[in-house]
Amino acid sequence: MAASALVPATLASATELEVTHWWTSGGEAAAVAEFAKAFDAIGHKWVDGAIAGSGGTARPIMISRITGGDPMGATQFNHGQQAQELVEAGLMRDLTDLAEAEGWKDLVNPPSLLDSCTLDGKIYCVPVNIHSQQWLWLSNAAFEQAGVAVPTNWDEFVAAAPALREAGILPLAMGQQPWQTTLAFQVILTAILGPEGYTRVFGDKDAEFAGGPEMAEVFQAAATAREMSQGSNVQDWNQATNLVITDKAGGQIMGDWAQGEFQVAGEVAGEDYTCLPGLGVNEVIMTGGDAFYFPKVDDADITQAQEDLASVMMSPETQVAFNLKKGSLPVRGDVDLAAANDCMKKGLDILAEGNTISSPDQLVSPDSLSQINDLFVEFFNDPNLGPEEAQEIFAGLIADAG
């Protein structure tokens, strides 16, 4: 049965539902507006609870409200273990009946996304997109101004960096929020080691491999990226994306949500900008992304509105409208994406080939991941921390990871 078949055309009574999330950039706001529009269209009222900053800023606020007895109607988390303690504490709604009635298990692709919503056989969230970190976004005009060809892979990008500098163009734009340096490091790691190497590090927690020669190449490449980003003084990720959009920077390592910013700016994929999945080296899709959880409340109207919103979010029409604006891929494998642009088609092709990896959130405990991420942040912000020393610390963290 199609998800949208269970959504009523109109409702007897409208219910206001506060939805918290951290989507505040131009592209993100345009995407989340599609959820609000679809929810309001069935007679309810979306009350937007956007929290400025990244997920790292927003999540503690969301968790505090839920544990403090002031829950919102619905809230965003990433796929993985971020909401597990809330689920185990009995604070989140069980959506299993809805998921079974609408056949989510037959619709969600890859299945790991729904697995991330599942605990002890019960489904507690609705996955809404597939976001992949593994992208290098390039300004075609910047390379033209520098007199070099638009790179087709990471090595060519590195080789073009001196020409970009000479033309007064920042080679690599990078914001100062800690998660951005973490993301860049993970993307470089995956591109150089490939899916198997990535899984050995984060999945198998192979400390010997993490301390070996293959991983040494990753830290050397990260040191190069650190050098290429010198002079990038912006804070937010979308400010760094804007440096690429305005041709002030050659490129940015960022997730596919950056595509929403290019679209809002009227940029055309394949003409104004180029996207290289897996840095043009190892083309993979990380099956991370966003999901919505629904805190338990003692209010029958809100409970019904929560269920209606979950159904709307999974409907094929909303999946297409939201993800086209967000730059992400839909979680449903049965939707028509004829309107997909050049970059989204690349992502869909990679997904169709099954070249996927799980996000670190799905493989490593939050505490262990926090320690690893702290190392990445320190490495990118402290030129005195050499690649060899950083790798030694990293291997130790992997050995102790949960």
Tab-separated table of C-alpha atoms in Angstrom:
chain	number	residue	atom	x	y	z
A	1	MET	CA	0.000	0.000	0.000
A	2	ALA	CA	1.344	3.455	-0.856
A	3	ALA	CA	2.124	5.595	2.152
A	4	SER	CA	0.098	8.504	0.873
A	5	ALA	CA	-3.023	6.329	0.673
A	6	LEU	CA	-3.361	6.473	4.438
A	7	VAL	CA	-3.155	10.268	4.642
A	8	PRO	CA	-6.632	11.815	4.815
A	9	ALA	CA	-7.437	14.549	2.326
A	10	THR	CA	-8.820	16.734	5.115
A	11	LEU	CA	-9.058	16.409	8.862
A	12	ALA	CA	-11.948	17.136	11.177
A	13	SER	CA	-9.779	19.266	13.436
A	14	ALA	CA	-6.444	20.933	12.843
A	15	THR	CA	-3.680	20.262	15.343
A	16	GLU	CA	-0.590	22.400	15.802
A	17	LEU	CA	2.559	20.313	15.930
A	18	GLU	CA	5.916	21.790	16.881
A	19	VAL	CA	8.732	20.266	14.838
A	20	THR	CA	12.329	20.915	15.881
A	21	HIS	CA	15.278	20.671	13.475
A	22	TRP	CA	18.549	22.436	12.630
A	23	TRP	CA	17.854	23.255	8.981
A	24	THR	CA	18.400	27.009	8.739
A	25	SER	CA	20.454	27.709	5.592
A	26	GLY	CA	18.743	28.911	2.421
A	27	GLY	CA	18.641	25.508	0.750
A	28	GLU	CA	17.636	23.740	3.963
A	29	ALA	CA	14.823	26.210	4.659
A	30	ALA	CA	13.465	25.696	1.140
A	31	ALA	CA	13.480	21.933	1.686
A	32	VAL	CA	11.858	21.873	5.122
A	33	ALA	CA	9.137	24.171	3.767
A	34	GLU	CA	8.052	21.232	1.596
A	35	PHE	CA	7.379	19.145	4.722
A	36	ALA	CA	5.428	22.007	6.275
A	37	LYS	CA	3.394	22.557	3.117
A	38	ALA	CA	2.477	18.870	2.810
A	39	PHE	CA	1.517	18.629	6.493
A	40	ASP	CA	-0.577	21.802	6.404
A	41	ALA	CA	-2.303	20.557	3.230
A	42	ILE	CA	-4.006	17.756	5.151
A	43	GLY	CA	-5.443	20.177	7.696
A	44	HIS	CA	-2.834	20.323	10.444
A	45	LYS	CA	-0.465	23.176	11.291
A	46	TRP	CA	3.325	22.808	11.201
A	47	VAL	CA	4.900	24.960	13.928
A	48	ASP	CA	8.517	25.439	12.930
A	49	GLY	CA	11.068	24.969	15.702
A	50	ALA	CA	14.311	25.616	13.829
A	51	ILE	CA	17.382	25.820	16.064
A	52	ALA	CA	20.278	27.787	14.598
A	53	GLY	CA	23.628	26.057	14.450
A	54	SER	CA	24.596	22.515	13.604
A	55	GLY	CA	23.225	19.274	14.961
A	56	GLY	CA	25.859	19.427	17.663
A	57	THR	CA	24.267	22.633	18.912
A	58	ALA	CA	20.663	21.560	18.458
A	59	ARG	CA	20.690	17.989	19.749
A	60	PRO	CA	21.477	18.791	23.396
A	61	ILE	CA	18.606	21.307	23.412
A	62	MET	CA	16.214	18.782	21.908
A	63	ILE	CA	17.266	16.034	24.303
A	64	SER	CA	17.014	18.375	27.296
A	65	ARG	CA	13.459	19.300	26.400
A	66	ILE	CA	12.382	15.685	25.969
A	67	THR	CA	14.000	14.458	29.191
A	68	GLY	CA	12.815	17.579	31.034
A	69	GLY	CA	9.150	16.938	30.302
A	70	ASP	CA	8.686	19.616	27.642
A	71	PRO	CA	8.641	17.513	24.457
A	72	MET	CA	8.044	18.849	20.977
A	73	GLY	CA	5.706	17.051	18.606
A	74	ALA	CA	8.494	15.757	16.357
A	75	THR	CA	12.227	16.194	16.166
A	76	GLN	CA	15.056	15.587	13.742
A	77	PHE	CA	18.018	13.362	14.514
A	78	ASN	CA	20.572	11.748	12.228
A	79	HIS	CA	20.474	8.059	11.457
A	80	GLY	CA	22.361	6.058	14.042
A	81	GLN	CA	22.539	5.921	17.814
A	82	GLN	CA	21.799	9.568	18.653
A	83	ALA	CA	18.295	8.866	20.013
A	84	GLN	CA	18.910	5.365	21.351
A	85	GLU	CA	19.002	6.348	25.012
A	86	LEU	CA	15.743	8.277	24.618
A	87	VAL	CA	14.132	5.218	23.048
A	88	GLU	CA	15.476	2.937	25.780
A	89	ALA	CA	14.081	5.334	28.390
A	90	GLY	CA	10.605	4.917	26.867
A	91	LEU	CA	10.363	8.558	25.788
A	92	MET	CA	9.830	7.966	22.043
A	93	ARG	CA	6.776	6.651	20.217
A	94	ASP	CA	6.747	3.212	18.661
A	95	LEU	CA	5.836	3.598	14.956
A	96	THR	CA	5.843	-0.113	14.137
A	97	ASP	CA	2.109	-0.379	13.426
A	98	LEU	CA	2.209	2.524	10.963
A	99	ALA	CA	5.380	1.214	9.325
A	100	GLU	CA	3.848	-2.221	8.840
A	101	ALA	CA	0.539	-0.825	7.548
A	102	GLU	CA	2.358	1.250	4.938
A	103	GLY	CA	4.964	-1.358	4.044
A	104	TRP	CA	8.029	0.700	4.906
A	105	LYS	CA	10.273	-2.370	4.879
A	106	ASP	CA	9.449	-2.921	1.209
A	107	LEU	CA	9.911	0.752	0.331
A	108	VAL	CA	13.011	1.969	2.175
A	109	ASN	CA	16.263	1.500	0.266
A	110	PRO	CA	18.849	0.701	1.483
A	111	PRO	CA	17.301	-1.348	4.333
A	112	SER	CA	20.006	-0.128	6.744
A	113	LEU	CA	18.144	3.188	7.042
A	114	LEU	CA	15.118	1.521	8.585
A	115	ASP	CA	17.410	-0.733	10.616
A	116	SER	CA	18.799	2.446	12.203
A	117	CYS	CA	15.265	3.297	13.331
A	118	THR	CA	14.757	-0.155	14.805
A	119	LEU	CA	15.453	-1.306	18.361
A	120	ASP	CA	14.447	-4.723	19.673
A	121	GLY	CA	12.327	-5.268	16.574
A	122	LYS	CA	10.338	-2.035	16.979
A	123	ILE	CA	10.524	0.963	14.623
A	124	TYR	CA	10.890	4.343	16.350
A	125	CYS	CA	11.549	6.835	13.570
A	126	VAL	CA	10.804	7.715	9.970
A	127	PRO	CA	13.866	8.086	7.722
A	128	VAL	CA	13.377	10.993	5.324
A	129	ASN	CA	16.508	11.125	3.165
A	130	ILE	CA	19.887	9.687	2.296
A	131	HIS	CA	22.633	12.202	2.832
A	132	SER	CA	26.129	11.419	1.709
A	133	GLN	CA	29.200	13.284	2.899
A	134	GLN	CA	31.431	12.085	0.076
A	135	TRP	CA	31.403	15.063	-2.287
A	136	LEU	CA	33.853	17.638	-3.601
A	137	TRP	CA	32.102	20.735	-4.974
A	138	LEU	CA	34.051	22.793	-7.497
A	139	SER	CA	33.597	26.248	-9.029
A	140	ASN	CA	34.121	25.882	-12.771
A	141	ALA	CA	34.757	29.627	-13.137
A	142	ALA	CA	37.452	29.617	-10.441
A	143	PHE	CA	39.548	27.095	-12.350
A	144	GLU	CA	38.957	28.953	-15.599
A	145	GLN	CA	40.250	32.139	-13.959
A	146	ALA	CA	43.301	30.232	-12.708
A	147	GLY	CA	43.970	28.894	-16.209
A	148	VAL	CA	43.654	25.212	-15.282
A	149	ALA	CA	41.151	22.528	-16.179
A	150	VAL	CA	38.371	21.665	-13.770
A	151	PRO	CA	39.708	18.673	-11.792
A	152	THR	CA	38.199	15.228	-12.184
A	153	ASN	CA	39.691	13.809	-8.972
A	154	TRP	CA	41.425	14.707	-5.714
A	155	ASP	CA	44.989	14.508	-7.089
A	156	GLU	CA	44.155	16.929	-9.901
A	157	PHE	CA	42.549	19.271	-7.358
A	158	VAL	CA	45.695	19.215	-5.215
A	159	ALA	CA	47.847	19.843	-8.290
A	160	ALA	CA	45.717	22.883	-9.225
A	161	ALA	CA	46.021	24.491	-5.784
A	162	PRO	CA	49.140	26.593	-6.539
A	163	ALA	CA	47.509	28.068	-9.671
A	164	LEU	CA	44.422	28.942	-7.652
A	165	ARG	CA	46.528	30.654	-4.974
A	166	GLU	CA	48.401	32.621	-7.616
A	167	ALA	CA	45.075	33.813	-9.047
A	168	GLY	CA	44.013	35.009	-5.594
A	169	ILE	CA	41.546	32.157	-5.154
A	170	LEU	CA	41.340	30.079	-1.978
A	171	PRO	CA	41.923	26.435	-3.002
A	172	LEU	CA	39.754	24.762	-0.366
A	173	ALA	CA	36.921	26.473	1.508
A	174	MET	CA	36.302	25.107	5.004
A	175	GLY	CA	34.157	26.481	7.793
A	176	GLN	CA	35.359	26.498	11.384
A	177	GLN	CA	32.574	24.430	12.949
A	178	PRO	CA	34.163	21.259	14.371
A	179	TRP	CA	31.904	18.841	12.481
A	180	GLN	CA	33.129	20.252	9.160
A	181	THR	CA	36.722	19.236	9.783
A	182	THR	CA	35.504	15.845	10.975
A	183	LEU	CA	33.495	15.431	7.774
A	184	ALA	CA	36.435	16.427	5.568
A	185	PHE	CA	38.706	13.915	7.284
A	186	GLN	CA	36.167	11.088	6.950
A	187	VAL	CA	35.646	11.881	3.267
A	188	ILE	CA	39.387	11.885	2.570
A	189	LEU	CA	39.738	8.609	4.487
A	190	THR	CA	36.974	6.933	2.479
A	191	ALA	CA	38.289	8.228	-0.855
A	192	ILE	CA	41.822	6.953	-0.234
A	193	LEU	CA	41.085	3.690	1.603
A	194	GLY	CA	37.927	2.809	-0.290
A	195	PRO	CA	34.830	1.184	1.237
A	196	GLU	CA	36.741	-1.873	2.474
A	197	GLY	CA	39.363	0.189	4.262
A	198	TYR	CA	36.729	2.489	5.728
A	199	THR	CA	34.847	-0.512	7.108
A	200	ARG	CA	38.036	-1.988	8.582
A	201	VAL	CA	38.577	1.231	10.524
A	202	PHE	CA	35.087	2.183	11.699
A	203	GLY	CA	33.258	-1.143	11.403
A	204	ASP	CA	35.872	-3.714	12.433
A	205	LYS	CA	37.782	-1.223	14.631
A	206	ASP	CA	41.028	-2.675	13.293
A	207	ALA	CA	43.615	-0.725	15.289
A	208	GLU	CA	46.577	-2.336	13.506
A	209	PHE	CA	45.226	-1.211	10.131
A	210	ALA	CA	44.468	2.239	11.565
A	211	GLY	CA	48.125	2.548	12.524
A	212	GLY	CA	49.464	1.127	9.262
A	213	PRO	CA	50.876	2.519	6.004
A	214	GLU	CA	47.530	2.830	4.193
A	215	MET	CA	46.199	5.050	6.944
A	216	ALA	CA	49.409	7.070	6.867
A	217	GLU	CA	48.458	8.146	3.318
A	218	VAL	CA	45.150	9.425	4.684
A	219	PHE	CA	46.824	11.606	7.295
A	220	GLN	CA	49.268	12.956	4.713
A	221	ALA	CA	46.335	13.864	2.429
A	222	ALA	CA	44.546	15.489	5.366
A	223	ALA	CA	47.665	17.553	6.044
A	224	THR	CA	47.563	18.684	2.411
A	225	ALA	CA	43.910	19.634	2.773
A	226	ARG	CA	44.784	21.548	5.935
A	227	GLU	CA	47.350	23.541	3.964
A	228	MET	CA	44.940	24.143	1.061
A	229	SER	CA	42.313	25.541	3.435
A	230	GLN	CA	44.641	28.082	5.047
A	231	GLY	CA	42.948	31.475	4.834
A	232	SER	CA	39.424	30.088	4.989
A	233	ASN	CA	38.077	32.160	7.869
A	234	VAL	CA	34.316	31.620	7.554
A	235	GLN	CA	32.405	29.856	10.309
A	236	ASP	CA	29.315	28.133	8.906
A	237	TRP	CA	29.341	25.424	6.238
A	238	ASN	CA	27.004	27.358	3.951
A	239	GLN	CA	29.325	30.383	4.127
A	240	ALA	CA	32.093	28.129	2.845
A	241	THR	CA	29.759	26.867	0.111
A	242	ASN	CA	29.082	30.479	-0.824
A	243	LEU	CA	32.803	31.020	-1.400
A	244	VAL	CA	32.602	28.326	-4.085
A	245	ILE	CA	29.340	29.701	-5.517
A	246	THR	CA	30.902	33.185	-5.825
A	247	ASP	CA	34.115	31.726	-7.329
A	248	LYS	CA	36.249	32.947	-4.424
A	249	ALA	CA	37.251	29.356	-3.628
A	250	GLY	CA	38.073	26.477	-5.907
A	251	GLY	CA	36.272	23.784	-3.978
A	252	GLN	CA	34.701	22.492	-0.791
A	253	ILE	CA	34.461	19.036	0.723
A	254	MET	CA	30.881	18.884	1.934
A	255	GLY	CA	27.825	16.675	1.994
A	256	ASP	CA	25.216	16.696	-0.736
A	257	TRP	CA	23.156	19.230	1.216
A	258	ALA	CA	25.499	21.838	-0.284
A	259	GLN	CA	23.619	21.296	-3.511
A	260	GLY	CA	20.605	23.064	-2.032
A	261	GLU	CA	22.694	26.230	-1.724
A	262	PHE	CA	23.803	26.040	-5.359
A	263	GLN	CA	20.176	25.635	-6.420
A	264	VAL	CA	18.962	28.613	-4.383
A	265	ALA	CA	21.735	30.671	-6.019
A	266	GLY	CA	20.523	29.641	-9.477
A	267	GLU	CA	23.665	27.644	-10.266
A	268	VAL	CA	23.391	24.775	-12.773
A	269	ALA	CA	25.061	21.449	-12.043
A	270	GLY	CA	27.564	20.481	-14.713
A	271	GLU	CA	27.749	24.040	-16.047
A	272	ASP	CA	28.440	26.453	-13.184
A	273	TYR	CA	29.747	23.870	-10.760
A	274	THR	CA	31.072	20.324	-10.774
A	275	CYS	CA	30.424	17.629	-8.188
A	276	LEU	CA	32.826	14.763	-7.596
A	277	PRO	CA	31.403	11.925	-5.477
A	278	GLY	CA	34.098	10.201	-3.445
A	279	LEU	CA	36.507	13.015	-4.443
A	280	GLY	CA	36.511	11.401	-7.888
A	281	VAL	CA	38.523	8.497	-6.440
A	282	ASN	CA	36.134	6.042	-4.781
A	283	GLU	CA	32.527	6.753	-5.715
A	284	VAL	CA	30.448	5.659	-2.738
A	285	ILE	CA	27.355	6.879	-0.932
A	286	MET	CA	27.367	7.004	2.856
A	287	THR	CA	23.904	5.904	3.927
A	288	GLY	CA	23.559	8.488	6.633
A	289	GLY	CA	20.883	11.113	6.645
A	290	ASP	CA	18.017	12.410	8.702
A	291	ALA	CA	15.130	10.809	10.520
A	292	PHE	CA	12.276	12.141	12.611
A	293	TYR	CA	11.317	10.839	16.027
A	294	PHE	CA	8.069	11.515	17.845
A	295	PRO	CA	8.214	11.964	21.633
A	296	LYS	CA	5.464	10.365	23.669
A	297	VAL	CA	2.801	12.858	24.749
A	298	ASP	CA	-0.405	12.538	26.746
A	299	ASP	CA	-2.602	14.202	24.146
A	300	ALA	CA	-4.719	12.196	21.687
A	301	ASP	CA	-4.849	14.986	19.078
A	302	ILE	CA	-1.079	15.440	19.037
A	303	THR	CA	-0.578	11.683	18.937
A	304	GLN	CA	-2.766	11.483	15.828
A	305	ALA	CA	-1.012	14.472	14.245
A	306	GLN	CA	2.352	12.785	14.856
A	307	GLU	CA	1.179	9.710	12.989
A	308	ASP	CA	-0.173	11.833	10.138
A	309	LEU	CA	3.146	13.688	9.832
A	310	ALA	CA	5.118	10.434	9.769
A	311	SER	CA	2.897	9.198	6.953
A	312	VAL	CA	3.217	12.463	5.025
A	313	MET	CA	7.012	12.407	5.308
A	314	MET	CA	7.142	8.932	3.797
A	315	SER	CA	4.655	9.651	0.996
A	316	PRO	CA	6.153	9.525	-2.512
A	317	GLU	CA	5.074	13.067	-3.387
A	318	THR	CA	6.692	14.583	-0.300
A	319	GLN	CA	9.823	12.466	-0.689
A	320	VAL	CA	10.377	13.881	-4.174
A	321	ALA	CA	9.562	17.512	-3.300
A	322	PHE	CA	11.712	17.551	-0.161
A	323	ASN	CA	14.772	15.776	-1.532
A	324	LEU	CA	14.925	17.745	-4.773
A	325	LYS	CA	15.235	20.895	-2.660
A	326	LYS	CA	17.533	19.352	-0.042
A	327	GLY	CA	20.042	17.883	-2.471
A	328	SER	CA	19.691	14.497	-0.797
A	329	LEU	CA	18.333	11.213	-2.154
A	330	PRO	CA	14.880	9.821	-1.271
A	331	VAL	CA	14.620	6.832	1.041
A	332	ARG	CA	11.893	5.291	-1.094
A	333	GLY	CA	13.115	3.202	-3.979
A	334	ASP	CA	9.926	3.613	-6.000
A	335	VAL	CA	9.694	7.364	-6.642
A	336	ASP	CA	10.010	9.192	-9.960
A	337	LEU	CA	13.011	11.493	-10.035
A	338	ALA	CA	12.895	12.600	-13.656
A	339	ALA	CA	13.615	16.139	-12.457
A	340	ALA	CA	16.920	15.118	-10.826
A	341	ASN	CA	19.928	17.235	-11.841
A	342	ASP	CA	23.410	16.085	-12.860
A	343	CYS	CA	24.683	15.622	-9.308
A	344	MET	CA	21.613	13.838	-7.973
A	345	LYS	CA	21.760	11.453	-10.951
A	346	LYS	CA	25.354	10.615	-10.045
A	347	GLY	CA	24.217	9.812	-6.516
A	348	LEU	CA	21.293	7.704	-7.721
A	349	ASP	CA	23.584	5.719	-10.032
A	350	ILE	CA	25.994	4.993	-7.173
A	351	LEU	CA	23.083	3.948	-4.963
A	352	ALA	CA	21.683	1.708	-7.705
A	353	GLU	CA	25.051	-0.025	-8.012
A	354	GLY	CA	24.999	-0.724	-4.277
A	355	ASN	CA	28.210	1.192	-3.570
A	356	THR	CA	27.203	2.213	-0.056
A	357	ILE	CA	28.805	2.467	3.361
A	358	SER	CA	27.247	3.095	6.750
A	359	SER	CA	27.921	6.377	8.545
A	360	PRO	CA	30.238	6.387	11.596
A	361	ASP	CA	27.144	7.197	13.696
A	362	GLN	CA	25.829	3.749	12.774
A	363	LEU	CA	29.097	1.944	13.527
A	364	VAL	CA	30.709	3.667	16.512
A	365	SER	CA	29.311	4.633	19.921
A	366	PRO	CA	28.650	8.352	20.476
A	367	ASP	CA	31.344	8.609	23.176
A	368	SER	CA	34.032	6.968	21.037
A	369	LEU	CA	33.046	8.985	17.975
A	370	SER	CA	33.243	12.194	19.989
A	371	GLN	CA	36.850	11.426	20.962
A	372	ILE	CA	37.780	10.597	17.361
A	373	ASN	CA	36.107	13.755	16.099
A	374	ASP	CA	37.951	15.853	18.690
A	375	LEU	CA	41.218	14.547	17.237
A	376	PHE	CA	40.204	15.538	13.710
A	377	VAL	CA	39.296	19.034	14.915
A	378	GLU	CA	42.620	19.416	16.716
A	379	PHE	CA	44.513	18.193	13.668
A	380	PHE	CA	42.942	20.701	11.288
A	381	ASN	CA	43.347	23.580	13.717
A	382	ASP	CA	46.882	22.894	14.949
A	383	PRO	CA	49.570	22.797	12.222
A	384	ASN	CA	52.029	21.677	14.886
A	385	LEU	CA	50.217	18.349	15.202
A	386	GLY	CA	51.944	16.266	12.556
A	387	PRO	CA	50.344	13.436	10.583
A	388	GLU	CA	52.455	10.731	12.241
A	389	GLU	CA	51.569	11.811	15.780
A	390	ALA	CA	47.904	12.229	14.888
A	391	GLN	CA	47.776	8.757	13.346
A	392	GLU	CA	49.272	7.210	16.481
A	393	ILE	CA	46.573	8.848	18.612
A	394	PHE	CA	43.910	7.778	16.116
A	395	ALA	CA	44.970	4.127	16.195
A	396	GLY	CA	44.706	4.169	19.986
A	397	LEU	CA	41.196	5.599	19.844
A	398	ILE	CA	40.122	2.953	17.336
A	399	ALA	CA	41.527	0.226	19.592
A	400	ASP	CA	39.391	1.483	22.470
A	401	ALA	CA	36.285	2.339	20.406
A	402	GLY	CA	32.897	0.989	21.364
